[in-house]
PDB file of C-alpha atoms in Angstrom:
ATOM      1  CA  MET A  66      10.870  58.177  -7.582  1.00 46.00           C
ATOM      2  CA  ALA A  67      12.197  60.872  -5.745  1.00 47.00           C
ATOM      3  CA  GLN A  68       9.542  63.969  -3.660  1.00 45.00           C
ATOM      4  CA  LYS A  69      10.456  67.086  -2.412  1.00 43.00           C
ATOM      5  CA  ASP A  70       8.289  68.954   0.310  1.00 46.00           C
ATOM      6  CA  THR A  71       7.522  71.667  -1.634  1.00 46.00           C
ATOM      7  CA  GLY A  72       5.030  69.907  -3.601  1.00 47.00           C
ATOM      8  CA  ILE A  73       6.865  69.364  -6.689  1.00 44.00           C
ATOM      9  CA  GLU A  74       7.154  66.021  -7.434  1.00 45.00           C
ATOM     10  CA  GLN A  75      10.531  64.684  -9.698  1.00 45.00           C
ATOM     11  CA  ARG A  76      10.790  61.365 -11.675  1.00 46.00           C
ATOM     12  CA  HIS A  77      13.845  60.016 -13.460  1.00 44.00           C
ATOM     13  CA  ILE A  78      14.561  57.429 -16.094  1.00 45.00           C
ATOM     14  CA  LYS A  79      17.534  55.656 -16.356  1.00 41.00           C
ATOM     15  CA  THR A  80      18.801  55.003 -19.711  1.00 44.00           C
ATOM     16  CA  GLY A  81      22.521  53.370 -18.867  1.00 44.00           C
ATOM     17  CA  ASP A  82      24.421  52.216 -15.816  1.00 44.00           C
ATOM     18  CA  SER A  83      23.788  54.927 -12.656  1.00 44.00           C
ATOM     19  CA  LEU A  84      23.086  58.035 -14.912  1.00 42.00           C
ATOM     20  CA  GLY A  85      19.775  58.410 -12.887  1.00 43.00           C
ATOM     21  CA  ALA A  86      21.876  59.013  -9.608  1.00 43.00           C
ATOM     22  CA  LYS A  87      24.872  61.220 -11.293  1.00 41.00           C
ATOM     23  CA  ALA A  88      21.904  63.620 -13.064  1.00 44.00           C
ATOM     24  CA  LEU A  89      20.475  64.076  -9.402  1.00 48.00           C
ATOM     25  CA  SER A  90      23.713  64.828  -8.009  1.00 48.00           C
ATOM     26  CA  GLY A  91      24.501  67.278 -10.677  1.00 50.00           C
ATOM     27  CA  VAL A  92      27.404  65.291 -12.032  1.00 50.00           C
ATOM     28  CA  PRO A  93      27.717  65.388 -16.127  1.00 50.00           C
ATOM     29  CA  SER A  94      26.894  61.850 -17.464  1.00 52.00           C
ATOM     30  CA  ALA A  95      28.704  60.293 -20.462  1.00 56.00           C
ATOM     31  CA  GLY A  96      27.262  58.687 -22.901  1.00 58.00           C
ATOM     32  CA  GLY A  97      23.924  58.938 -22.631  1.00 68.00           C
ATOM     33  CA  GLY A  98      20.789  61.515 -21.251  1.00 78.00           C
ATOM     34  CA  VAL A  99      18.132  61.236 -18.486  1.00 83.00           C
ATOM     35  CA  VAL A 100      14.852  62.233 -18.835  1.00 79.00           C
ATOM     36  CA  VAL A 101      13.248  64.471 -15.925  1.00 84.00           C
ATOM     37  CA  GLU A 102      10.002  65.062 -15.442  1.00 83.00           C
ATOM     38  CA  VAL A 103       8.560  67.266 -13.033  1.00 83.00           C
ATOM     39  CA  ARG A 104       4.821  67.421 -12.227  1.00 79.00           C
ATOM     40  CA  GLU A 105       3.073  70.020  -9.931  1.00 78.00           C
ATOM     41  CA  LYS A 106       0.972  68.023  -6.907  1.00 82.00           C
ATOM     42  CA  LYS A 107      -2.367  70.169  -6.912  1.00 82.00           C
ATOM     43  CA  GLY A 108      -4.295  69.883  -3.576  1.00 86.00           C
ATOM     44  CA  PRO A 109      -8.118  69.229  -4.277  1.00 87.00           C
ATOM     45  CA  LEU A 110      -9.564  72.813  -4.756  1.00 88.00           C
ATOM     46  CA  ARG A 111      -6.809  73.381  -7.157  1.00 90.00           C
ATOM     47  CA  ALA A 112      -7.370  70.700  -9.130  1.00 91.00           C
ATOM     48  CA  ALA A 113     -11.080  71.314  -9.050  1.00 92.00           C
ATOM     49  CA  ILE A 114     -10.802  74.321 -11.350  1.00 94.00           C
ATOM     50  CA  PRO A 115     -12.415  73.624 -14.307  1.00 94.00           C
ATOM     51  CA  THR A 116     -11.032  73.861 -18.138  1.00 94.00           C
ATOM     52  CA  MET A 117     -13.498  76.399 -20.032  1.00 94.00           C
ATOM     53  CA  PRO A 118     -13.196  77.972 -23.051  1.00 94.00           C
ATOM     54  CA  PHE A 119     -10.878  81.064 -23.504  1.00 95.00           C
ATOM     55  CA  LEU A 120     -13.352  83.714 -23.654  1.00 95.00           C
ATOM     56  CA  LEU A 121     -15.201  82.283 -20.466  1.00 95.00           C
ATOM     57  CA  ALA A 122     -11.985  81.968 -18.699  1.00 96.00           C
ATOM     58  CA  VAL A 123     -11.268  85.658 -19.088  1.00 96.00           C
ATOM     59  CA  VAL A 124     -15.019  86.470 -18.300  1.00 97.00           C
ATOM     60  CA  CYS A 125     -14.401  84.487 -14.935  1.00 97.00           C
ATOM     61  CA  LEU A 126     -11.058  86.136 -14.601  1.00 97.00           C
ATOM     62  CA  PHE A 127     -12.969  89.909 -15.005  1.00 97.00           C
ATOM     63  CA  LEU A 128     -15.200  88.730 -12.495  1.00 97.00           C
ATOM     64  CA  ASN A 129     -13.152  87.441  -9.818  1.00 96.00           C
ATOM     65  CA  THR A 130     -10.888  90.702 -10.090  1.00 95.00           C
ATOM     66  CA  PHE A 131     -13.655  93.139  -9.446  1.00 95.00           C
ATOM     67  CA  ILE A 132     -16.480  91.144  -7.364  1.00 95.00           C
ATOM     68  CA  PRO A 133     -14.104  88.112  -6.024  1.00 95.00           C
ATOM     69  CA  GLY A 134     -15.763  84.625  -6.137  1.00 95.00           C
ATOM     70  CA  LEU A 135     -18.007  85.698  -8.636  1.00 96.00           C
ATOM     71  CA  GLY A 136     -16.284  84.190 -11.336  1.00 96.00           C
ATOM     72  CA  THR A 137     -15.004  81.068  -9.606  1.00 96.00           C
ATOM     73  CA  PHE A 138     -18.834  80.574  -8.768  1.00 96.00           C
ATOM     74  CA  VAL A 139     -19.853  80.951 -12.269  1.00 96.00           C
ATOM     75  CA  SER A 140     -17.097  78.576 -13.229  1.00 95.00           C
ATOM     76  CA  ALA A 141     -18.535  75.598 -10.790  1.00 95.00           C
ATOM     77  CA  PHE A 142     -21.819  75.711 -13.253  1.00 96.00           C
ATOM     78  CA  THR A 143     -19.644  75.161 -16.115  1.00 94.00           C
ATOM     79  CA  VAL A 144     -18.632  71.950 -14.619  1.00 94.00           C
ATOM     80  CA  LEU A 145     -22.358  70.862 -14.755  1.00 94.00           C
ATOM     81  CA  CYS A 146     -22.206  71.773 -18.270  1.00 93.00           C
ATOM     82  CA  GLY A 147     -19.789  69.584 -19.173  1.00 90.00           C
ATOM     83  CA  ALA A 148     -16.195  71.242 -18.367  1.00 91.00           C
ATOM     84  CA  ARG A 149     -13.504  68.660 -17.926  1.00 91.00           C
ATOM     85  CA  CYS A 150     -11.016  69.014 -14.695  1.00 89.00           C
ATOM     86  CA  ASP A 151      -8.411  66.825 -13.333  1.00 84.00           C
ATOM     87  CA  LEU A 152     -10.587  65.389 -10.260  1.00 89.00           C
ATOM     88  CA  ILE A 153     -13.787  64.300 -12.220  1.00 90.00           C
ATOM     89  CA  SER A 154     -12.722  61.366 -12.928  1.00 88.00           C
ATOM     90  CA  GLU A 155     -11.895  60.386  -9.206  1.00 89.00           C
ATOM     91  CA  ARG A 156     -14.700  62.284  -7.185  1.00 90.00           C
ATOM     92  CA  GLY A 157     -17.395  63.160  -9.493  1.00 92.00           C
ATOM     93  CA  VAL A 158     -18.569  66.551 -11.148  1.00 94.00           C
ATOM     94  CA  CYS A 159     -21.195  66.706  -8.143  1.00 94.00           C
ATOM     95  CA  CYS A 160     -18.215  66.778  -6.002  1.00 94.00           C
ATOM     96  CA  VAL A 161     -16.129  68.856  -7.963  1.00 94.00           C
ATOM     97  CA  PHE A 162     -19.039  71.614  -8.349  1.00 96.00           C
ATOM     98  CA  TRP A 163     -19.517  71.498  -4.534  1.00 96.00           C
ATOM     99  CA  LEU A 164     -15.718  71.834  -4.405  1.00 95.00           C
ATOM    100  CA  ASN A 165     -15.830  75.246  -7.029  1.00 95.00           C
ATOM    101  CA  VAL A 166     -18.535  76.664  -4.618  1.00 96.00           C
ATOM    102  CA  ALA A 167     -16.725  76.084  -1.465  1.00 96.00           C
ATOM    103  CA  ALA A 168     -13.781  77.602  -3.045  1.00 96.00           C
ATOM    104  CA  ALA A 169     -15.824  80.706  -4.350  1.00 96.00           C
ATOM    105  CA  LEU A 170     -17.359  80.684  -0.466  1.00 96.00           C
ATOM    106  CA  ILE A 171     -13.805  81.382   0.754  1.00 96.00           C
ATOM    107  CA  GLN A 172     -13.028  84.226  -1.672  1.00 95.00           C
ATOM    108  CA  ILE A 173     -16.095  85.961  -0.891  1.00 95.00           C
ATOM    109  CA  LEU A 174     -15.487  85.588   2.775  1.00 95.00           C
ATOM    110  CA  THR A 175     -11.687  86.302   3.076  1.00 95.00           C
ATOM    111  CA  ALA A 176     -12.430  89.234   1.028  1.00 93.00           C
ATOM    112  CA  VAL A 177     -12.869  91.590   3.640  1.00 91.00           C
ATOM    113  CA  ILE A 178      -9.077  90.865   4.807  1.00 91.00           C
ATOM    114  CA  MET A 179      -7.917  91.122   1.001  1.00 93.00           C
ATOM    115  CA  VAL A 180      -6.675  87.308   0.966  1.00 93.00           C
ATOM    116  CA  GLY A 181     -10.128  86.241  -1.031  1.00 93.00           C
ATOM    117  CA  TRP A 182      -9.392  88.862  -3.280  1.00 95.00           C
ATOM    118  CA  ILE A 183      -5.973  88.212  -4.219  1.00 95.00           C
ATOM    119  CA  MET A 184      -6.960  84.233  -3.984  1.00 95.00           C
ATOM    120  CA  SER A 185     -10.041  84.929  -6.281  1.00 95.00           C
ATOM    121  CA  ILE A 186      -7.279  87.007  -8.826  1.00 96.00           C
ATOM    122  CA  PHE A 187      -5.230  83.827  -8.713  1.00 96.00           C
ATOM    123  CA  TRP A 188      -7.675  81.703  -9.095  1.00 95.00           C
ATOM    124  CA  GLY A 189      -8.957  83.762 -12.149  1.00 96.00           C
ATOM    125  CA  MET A 190      -5.542  83.418 -13.769  1.00 96.00           C
ATOM    126  CA  ASP A 191      -5.339  79.425 -13.475  1.00 95.00           C
ATOM    127  CA  MET A 192      -8.419  79.246 -15.181  1.00 95.00           C
ATOM    128  CA  VAL A 193      -7.378  81.315 -18.081  1.00 96.00           C
ATOM    129  CA  ILE A 194      -3.767  79.742 -18.163  1.00 95.00           C
ATOM    130  CA  LEU A 195      -5.933  76.214 -18.055  1.00 93.00           C
ATOM    131  CA  ALA A 196      -7.837  77.455 -21.041  1.00 94.00           C
ATOM    132  CA  ILE A 197      -4.528  78.454 -22.857  1.00 94.00           C
ATOM    133  CA  SER A 198      -2.544  75.373 -22.196  1.00 90.00           C
ATOM    134  CA  ASP A 199      -5.455  73.351 -23.544  1.00 83.00           C
ATOM    135  CA  GLY A 200      -5.835  75.512 -26.599  1.00 75.00           C
ATOM    136  CA  CYS A 201      -2.365  74.715 -27.441  1.00 68.00           C
ATOM    137  CA  ARG A 202      -2.758  71.120 -26.606  1.00 64.00           C
ATOM    138  CA  ASP A 203      -5.993  70.874 -28.999  1.00 60.00           C
ATOM    139  CA  GLN A 204      -3.844  72.880 -31.697  1.00 55.00           C
ATOM    140  CA  SER A 205      -0.979  70.669 -31.730  1.00 53.00           C
ATOM    141  CA  VAL A 206      -2.882  67.574 -32.439  1.00 50.00           C
ATOM    142  CA  PRO A 207      -3.670  67.448 -36.461  1.00 50.00           C
ATOM    143  CA  GLN A 208      -6.856  67.129 -37.656  1.00 45.00           C
ATOM    144  CA  HIS A 209      -8.072  65.483 -40.810  1.00 49.00           C
ATOM    145  CA  VAL A 210     -10.637  67.212 -42.728  1.00 44.00           C
TER     146      VAL A 210
END
């Protein structure tokens, strides 16, 4: 497993003799393939963003765009209502709720110097992206009626 300082983790699986080393060095490999998985490492605040229904995520993005931190504050309460998130299994619902409240306060307090407003918009966009990716994941599973 190789790690970069950029916050992205790479993992490779060898399917033959030293194919993983050839793929990492950029040398074409003969007779086999290499599976490369790139996974983004999230910090605790970013991992605490809940996965909400699409319409609620769009409303939170709208709120974050016009009143920095308000959509993030609303999303904190969705954690208490059962919204999923990457961090709940490690830290618990209460801790994830307070992390979202802390993110909202950071956005509100730094909105004066534009940093919080920009962070708030990106936070809302992440909520919508999570909602879309969760919707795609749900649609790919066949359902039997």
